[in-house]
PDB file of C-alpha atoms in Angstrom:
ATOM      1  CA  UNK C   1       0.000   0.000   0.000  1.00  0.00           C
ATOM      2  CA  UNK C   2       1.440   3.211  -0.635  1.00  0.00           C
ATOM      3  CA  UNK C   3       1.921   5.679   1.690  1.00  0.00           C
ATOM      4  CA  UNK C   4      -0.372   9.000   1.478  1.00  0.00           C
ATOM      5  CA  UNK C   5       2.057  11.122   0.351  1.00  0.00           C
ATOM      6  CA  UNK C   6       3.502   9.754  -2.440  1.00  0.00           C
ATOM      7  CA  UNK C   7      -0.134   8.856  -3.467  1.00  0.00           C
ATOM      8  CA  UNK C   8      -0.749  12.576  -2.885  1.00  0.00           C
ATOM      9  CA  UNK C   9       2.334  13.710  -4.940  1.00  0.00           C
ATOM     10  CA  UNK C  10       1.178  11.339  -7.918  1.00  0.00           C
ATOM     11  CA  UNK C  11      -2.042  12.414  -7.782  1.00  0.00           C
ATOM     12  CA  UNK C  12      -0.936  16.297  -8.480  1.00  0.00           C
ATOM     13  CA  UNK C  13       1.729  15.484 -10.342  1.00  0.00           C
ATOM     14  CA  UNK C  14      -0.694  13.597 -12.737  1.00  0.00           C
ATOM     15  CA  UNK C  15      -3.126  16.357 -12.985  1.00  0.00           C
ATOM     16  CA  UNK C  16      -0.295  18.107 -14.191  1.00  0.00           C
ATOM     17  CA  UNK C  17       0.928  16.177 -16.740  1.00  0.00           C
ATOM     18  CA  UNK C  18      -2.846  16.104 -17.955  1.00  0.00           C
ATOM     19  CA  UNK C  19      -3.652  20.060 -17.579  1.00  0.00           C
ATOM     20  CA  UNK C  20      -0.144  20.573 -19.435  1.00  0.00           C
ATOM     21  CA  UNK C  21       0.177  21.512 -23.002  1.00  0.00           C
ATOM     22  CA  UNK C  22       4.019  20.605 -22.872  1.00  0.00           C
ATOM     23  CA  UNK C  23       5.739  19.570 -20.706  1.00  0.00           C
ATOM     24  CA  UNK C  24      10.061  19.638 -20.485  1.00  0.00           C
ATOM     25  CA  UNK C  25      12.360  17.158 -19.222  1.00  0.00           C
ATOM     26  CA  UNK C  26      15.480  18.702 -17.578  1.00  0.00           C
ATOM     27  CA  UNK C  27      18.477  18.329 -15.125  1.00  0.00           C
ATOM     28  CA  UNK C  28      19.384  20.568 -13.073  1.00  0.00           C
ATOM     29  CA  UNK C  29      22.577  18.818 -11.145  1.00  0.00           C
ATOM     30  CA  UNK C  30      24.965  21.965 -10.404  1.00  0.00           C
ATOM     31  CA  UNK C  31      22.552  24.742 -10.094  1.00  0.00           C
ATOM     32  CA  UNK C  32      22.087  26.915  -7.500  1.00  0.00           C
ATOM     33  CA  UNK C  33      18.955  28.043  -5.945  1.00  0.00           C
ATOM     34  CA  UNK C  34      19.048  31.369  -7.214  1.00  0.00           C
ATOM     35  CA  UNK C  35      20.010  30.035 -10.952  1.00  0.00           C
ATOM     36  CA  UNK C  36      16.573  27.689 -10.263  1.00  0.00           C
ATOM     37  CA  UNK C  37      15.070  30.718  -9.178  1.00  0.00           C
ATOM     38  CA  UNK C  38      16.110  33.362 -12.363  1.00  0.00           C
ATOM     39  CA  UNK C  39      15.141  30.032 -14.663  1.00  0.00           C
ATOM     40  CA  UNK C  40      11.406  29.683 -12.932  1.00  0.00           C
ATOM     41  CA  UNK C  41      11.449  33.605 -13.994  1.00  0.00           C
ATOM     42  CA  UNK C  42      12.726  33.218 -17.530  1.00  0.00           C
ATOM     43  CA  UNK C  43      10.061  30.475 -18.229  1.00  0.00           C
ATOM     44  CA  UNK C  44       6.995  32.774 -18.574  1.00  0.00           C
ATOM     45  CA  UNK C  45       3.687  33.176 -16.560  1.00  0.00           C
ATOM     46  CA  UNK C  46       2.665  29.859 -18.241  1.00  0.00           C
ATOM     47  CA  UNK C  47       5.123  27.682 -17.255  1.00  0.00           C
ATOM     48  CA  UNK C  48       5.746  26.345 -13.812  1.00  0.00           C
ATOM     49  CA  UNK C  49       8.925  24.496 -12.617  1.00  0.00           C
ATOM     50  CA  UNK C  50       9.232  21.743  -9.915  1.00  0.00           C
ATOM     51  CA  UNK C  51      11.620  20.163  -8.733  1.00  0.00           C
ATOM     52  CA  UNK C  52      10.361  16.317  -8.931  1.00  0.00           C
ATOM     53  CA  UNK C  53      10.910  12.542  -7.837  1.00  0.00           C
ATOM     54  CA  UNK C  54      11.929  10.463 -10.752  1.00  0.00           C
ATOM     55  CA  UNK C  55       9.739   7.427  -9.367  1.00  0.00           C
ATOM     56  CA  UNK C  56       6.766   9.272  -8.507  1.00  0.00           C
ATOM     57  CA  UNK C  57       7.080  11.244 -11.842  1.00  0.00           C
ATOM     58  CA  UNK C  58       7.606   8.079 -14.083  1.00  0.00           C
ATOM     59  CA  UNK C  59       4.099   6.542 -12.484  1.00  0.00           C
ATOM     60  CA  UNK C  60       2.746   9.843 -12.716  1.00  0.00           C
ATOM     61  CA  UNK C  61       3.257  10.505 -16.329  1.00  0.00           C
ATOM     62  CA  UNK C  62       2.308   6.873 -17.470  1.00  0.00           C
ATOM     63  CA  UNK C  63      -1.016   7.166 -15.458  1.00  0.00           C
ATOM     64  CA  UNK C  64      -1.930  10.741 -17.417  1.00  0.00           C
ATOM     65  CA  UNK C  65      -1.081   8.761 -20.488  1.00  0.00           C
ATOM     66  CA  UNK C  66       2.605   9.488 -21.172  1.00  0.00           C
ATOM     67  CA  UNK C  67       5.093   6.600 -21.494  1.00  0.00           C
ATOM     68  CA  UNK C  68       7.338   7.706 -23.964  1.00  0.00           C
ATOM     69  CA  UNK C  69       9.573   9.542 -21.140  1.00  0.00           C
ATOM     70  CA  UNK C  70       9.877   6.889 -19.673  1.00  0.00           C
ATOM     71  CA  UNK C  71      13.551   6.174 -20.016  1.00  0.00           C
ATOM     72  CA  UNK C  72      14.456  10.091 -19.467  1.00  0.00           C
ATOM     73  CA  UNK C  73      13.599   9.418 -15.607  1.00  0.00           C
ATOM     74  CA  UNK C  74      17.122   9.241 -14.315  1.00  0.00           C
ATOM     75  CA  UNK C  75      19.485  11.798 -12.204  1.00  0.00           C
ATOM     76  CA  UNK C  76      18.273  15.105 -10.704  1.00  0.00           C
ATOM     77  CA  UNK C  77      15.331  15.604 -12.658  1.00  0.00           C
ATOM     78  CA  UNK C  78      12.887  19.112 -12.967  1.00  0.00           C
ATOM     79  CA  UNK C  79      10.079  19.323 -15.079  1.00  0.00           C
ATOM     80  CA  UNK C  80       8.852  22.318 -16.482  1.00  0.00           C
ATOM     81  CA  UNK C  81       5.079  21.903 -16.394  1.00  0.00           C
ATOM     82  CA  UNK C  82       3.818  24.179 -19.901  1.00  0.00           C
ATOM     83  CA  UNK C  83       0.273  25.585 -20.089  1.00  0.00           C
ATOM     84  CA  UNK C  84       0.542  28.365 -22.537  1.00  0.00           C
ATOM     85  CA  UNK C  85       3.272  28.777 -25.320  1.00  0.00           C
ATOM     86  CA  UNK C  86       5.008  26.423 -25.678  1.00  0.00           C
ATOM     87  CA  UNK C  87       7.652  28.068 -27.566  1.00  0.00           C
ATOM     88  CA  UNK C  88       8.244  31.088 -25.207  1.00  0.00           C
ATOM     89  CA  UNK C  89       9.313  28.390 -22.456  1.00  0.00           C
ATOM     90  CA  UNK C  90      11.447  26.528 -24.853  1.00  0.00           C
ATOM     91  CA  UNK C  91      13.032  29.547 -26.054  1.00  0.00           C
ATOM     92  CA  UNK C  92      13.399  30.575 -21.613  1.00  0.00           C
ATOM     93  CA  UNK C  93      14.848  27.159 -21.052  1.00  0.00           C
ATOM     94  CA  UNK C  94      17.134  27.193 -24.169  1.00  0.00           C
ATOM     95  CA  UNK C  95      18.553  31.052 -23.361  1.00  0.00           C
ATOM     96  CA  UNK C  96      19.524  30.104 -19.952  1.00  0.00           C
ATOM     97  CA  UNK C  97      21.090  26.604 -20.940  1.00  0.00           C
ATOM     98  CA  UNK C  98      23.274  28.514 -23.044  1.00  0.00           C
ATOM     99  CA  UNK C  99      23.873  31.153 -19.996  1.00  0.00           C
ATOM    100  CA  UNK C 100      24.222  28.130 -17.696  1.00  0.00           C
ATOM    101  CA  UNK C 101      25.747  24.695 -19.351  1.00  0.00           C
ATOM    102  CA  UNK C 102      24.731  22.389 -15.938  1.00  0.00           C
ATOM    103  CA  UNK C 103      21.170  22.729 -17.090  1.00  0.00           C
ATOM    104  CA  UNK C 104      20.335  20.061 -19.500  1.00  0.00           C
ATOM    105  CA  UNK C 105      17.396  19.709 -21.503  1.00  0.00           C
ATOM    106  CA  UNK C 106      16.655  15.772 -21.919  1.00  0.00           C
ATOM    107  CA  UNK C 107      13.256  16.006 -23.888  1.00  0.00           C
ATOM    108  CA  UNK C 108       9.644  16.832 -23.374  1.00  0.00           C
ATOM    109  CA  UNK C 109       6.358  15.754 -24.379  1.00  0.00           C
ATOM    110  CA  UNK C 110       4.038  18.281 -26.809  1.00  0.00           C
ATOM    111  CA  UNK C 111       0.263  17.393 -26.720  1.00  0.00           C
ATOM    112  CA  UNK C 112       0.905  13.789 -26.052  1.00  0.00           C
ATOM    113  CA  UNK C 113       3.960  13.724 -28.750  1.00  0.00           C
ATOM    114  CA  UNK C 114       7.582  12.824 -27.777  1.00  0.00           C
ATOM    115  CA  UNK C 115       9.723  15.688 -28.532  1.00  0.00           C
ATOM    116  CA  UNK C 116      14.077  14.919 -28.034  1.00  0.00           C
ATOM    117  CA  UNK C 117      16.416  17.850 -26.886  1.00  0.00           C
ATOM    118  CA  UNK C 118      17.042  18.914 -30.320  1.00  0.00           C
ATOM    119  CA  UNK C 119      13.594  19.435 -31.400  1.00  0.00           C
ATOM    120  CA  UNK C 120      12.679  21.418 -27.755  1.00  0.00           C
ATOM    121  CA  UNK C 121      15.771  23.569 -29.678  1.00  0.00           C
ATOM    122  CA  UNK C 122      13.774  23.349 -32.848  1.00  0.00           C
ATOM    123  CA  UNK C 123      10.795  24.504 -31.158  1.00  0.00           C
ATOM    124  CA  UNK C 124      12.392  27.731 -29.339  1.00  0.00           C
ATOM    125  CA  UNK C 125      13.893  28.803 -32.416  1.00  0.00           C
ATOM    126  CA  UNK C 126      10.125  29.026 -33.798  1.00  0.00           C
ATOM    127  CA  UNK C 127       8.588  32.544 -33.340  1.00  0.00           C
ATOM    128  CA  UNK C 128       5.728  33.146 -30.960  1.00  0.00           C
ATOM    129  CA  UNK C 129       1.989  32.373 -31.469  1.00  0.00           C
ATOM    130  CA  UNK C 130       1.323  36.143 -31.913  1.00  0.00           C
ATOM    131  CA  UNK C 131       4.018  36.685 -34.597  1.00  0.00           C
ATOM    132  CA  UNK C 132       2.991  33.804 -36.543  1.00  0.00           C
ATOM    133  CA  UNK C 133      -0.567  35.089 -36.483  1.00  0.00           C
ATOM    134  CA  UNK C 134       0.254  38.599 -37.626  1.00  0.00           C
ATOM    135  CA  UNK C 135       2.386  37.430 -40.132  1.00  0.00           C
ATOM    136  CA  UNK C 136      -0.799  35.145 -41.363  1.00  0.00           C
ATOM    137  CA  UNK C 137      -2.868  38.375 -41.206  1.00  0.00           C
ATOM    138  CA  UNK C 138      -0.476  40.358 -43.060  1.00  0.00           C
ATOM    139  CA  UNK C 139      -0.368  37.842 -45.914  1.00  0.00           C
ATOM    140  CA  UNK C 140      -4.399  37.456 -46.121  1.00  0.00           C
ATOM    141  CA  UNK C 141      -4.463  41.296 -46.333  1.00  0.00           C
ATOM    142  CA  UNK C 142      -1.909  41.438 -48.900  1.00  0.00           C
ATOM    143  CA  UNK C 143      -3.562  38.913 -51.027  1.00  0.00           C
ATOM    144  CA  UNK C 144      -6.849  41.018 -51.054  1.00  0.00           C
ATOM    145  CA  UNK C 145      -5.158  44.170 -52.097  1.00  0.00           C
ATOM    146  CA  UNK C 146      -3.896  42.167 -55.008  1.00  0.00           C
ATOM    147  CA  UNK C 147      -7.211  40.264 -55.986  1.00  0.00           C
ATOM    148  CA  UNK C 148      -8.840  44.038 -55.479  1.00  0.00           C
ATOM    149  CA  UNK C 149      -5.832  45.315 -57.921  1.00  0.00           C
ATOM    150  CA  UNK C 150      -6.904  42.793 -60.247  1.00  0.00           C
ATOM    151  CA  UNK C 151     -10.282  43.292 -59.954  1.00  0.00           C
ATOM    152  CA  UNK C 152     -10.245  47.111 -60.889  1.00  0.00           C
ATOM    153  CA  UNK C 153      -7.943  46.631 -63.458  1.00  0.00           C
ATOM    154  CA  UNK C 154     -10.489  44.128 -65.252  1.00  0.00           C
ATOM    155  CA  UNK C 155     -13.239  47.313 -65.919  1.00  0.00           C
ATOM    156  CA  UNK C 156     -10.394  49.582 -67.081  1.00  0.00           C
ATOM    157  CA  UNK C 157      -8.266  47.743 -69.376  1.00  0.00           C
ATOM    158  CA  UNK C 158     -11.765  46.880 -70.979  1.00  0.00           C
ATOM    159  CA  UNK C 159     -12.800  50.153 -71.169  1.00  0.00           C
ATOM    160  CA  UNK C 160      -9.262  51.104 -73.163  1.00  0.00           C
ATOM    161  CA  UNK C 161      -9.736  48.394 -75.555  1.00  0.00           C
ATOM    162  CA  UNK C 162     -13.360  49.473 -76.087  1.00  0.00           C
ATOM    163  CA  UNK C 163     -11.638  52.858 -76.796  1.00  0.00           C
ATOM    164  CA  UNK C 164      -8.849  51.392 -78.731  1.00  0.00           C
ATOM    165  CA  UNK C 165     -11.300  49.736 -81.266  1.00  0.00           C
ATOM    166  CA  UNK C 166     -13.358  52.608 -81.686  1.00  0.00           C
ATOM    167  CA  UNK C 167     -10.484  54.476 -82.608  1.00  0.00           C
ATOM    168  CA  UNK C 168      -9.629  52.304 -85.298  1.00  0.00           C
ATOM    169  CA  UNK C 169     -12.831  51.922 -86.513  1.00  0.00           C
ATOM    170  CA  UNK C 170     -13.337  55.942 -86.775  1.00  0.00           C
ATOM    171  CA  UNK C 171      -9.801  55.556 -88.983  1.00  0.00           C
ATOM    172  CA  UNK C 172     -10.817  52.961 -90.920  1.00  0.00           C
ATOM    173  CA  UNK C 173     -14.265  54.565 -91.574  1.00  0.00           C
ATOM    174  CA  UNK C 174     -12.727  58.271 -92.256  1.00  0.00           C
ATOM    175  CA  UNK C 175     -10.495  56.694 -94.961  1.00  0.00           C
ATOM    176  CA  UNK C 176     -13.123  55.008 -96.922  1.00  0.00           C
TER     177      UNK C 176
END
């Protein structure tokens, strides 16, 4: 039987795997408290950073449906629970690798998907949500000043023609 507080710390650890959009793999072995304190920072608002039990965290993750991590559950582990963008916390926990080479990114789950170090990397290199949208936006926008160029030029270039030919008809009539 286990004991109620590991139970306790599955249980919430569980919900958090489920309520999480992401969720990042690390090691921390060599940090300080203040460096795990400046990281939780650099993360975001959406993000949340603990500090975890590989054990509890394996059974945890396999009972909210996760078992590709499975072999990632070994040394000083932290995971960095992700409920927002994902990509501003990859690109927080990729900025202060680089500032700080003991923390190692080991891989990370995105909506139920097995993601290695190099694609969390991939993934922080990507621009935000926000960006991507307005850059979307921008390109709808331009393609409807285009189809509305094209649309107005239609009427005119007829009306030029119709011009054109009457004009040669007046010549051709006025030399007969």
């Amino acid at each position: 039987m286990a004991r109620p507080d590991k139970a306790a710390a599955v249980a919430e650890l569980t919900d958090k795997f489920r309520s999480s959009n992401a969720a990042v793999l690390t090691e921390y072995r060599g940090l300080t408290v203040a460096q795990l304190k400046t990281l939780r920072r650099s993360l975001g608002e959406n993000a949340q950073y603990a500090v975890v039990k590989n054990t509890l965290t394996k059974i945890a993750a396999n009972e909210a449906g996760i078992t590709t991590l499975d072999d990632q559950f070994n040394g000083p582990t932290a995971v960095a629970f992700i409920t927002g963008d994902p990509v501003e916390s990859a690109k927080g926990l990729r900025d202060f690798a680089k500032d700080n080479p003991n923390l190692v990114i080991k891989g990370g789950v995105l909506d139920g998907k097995a993601l290695s170090a190099d694609e969390i990397k991939k993934l922080a290199d990507l621009e935000s949500r926000e960006v991507l949208l307005s850059k979307l936006a921008g390109a709808f926008k331009a393609k409807q000043s285009q189809a509305a160029s094209v649309f107005q030029a239609l009427p005119s270039k007829l009306v030029r023609t119709v011009d054109a030919l009457r004009a040669k008809q007046d010549e051709q009539g006025g030399a007969e």
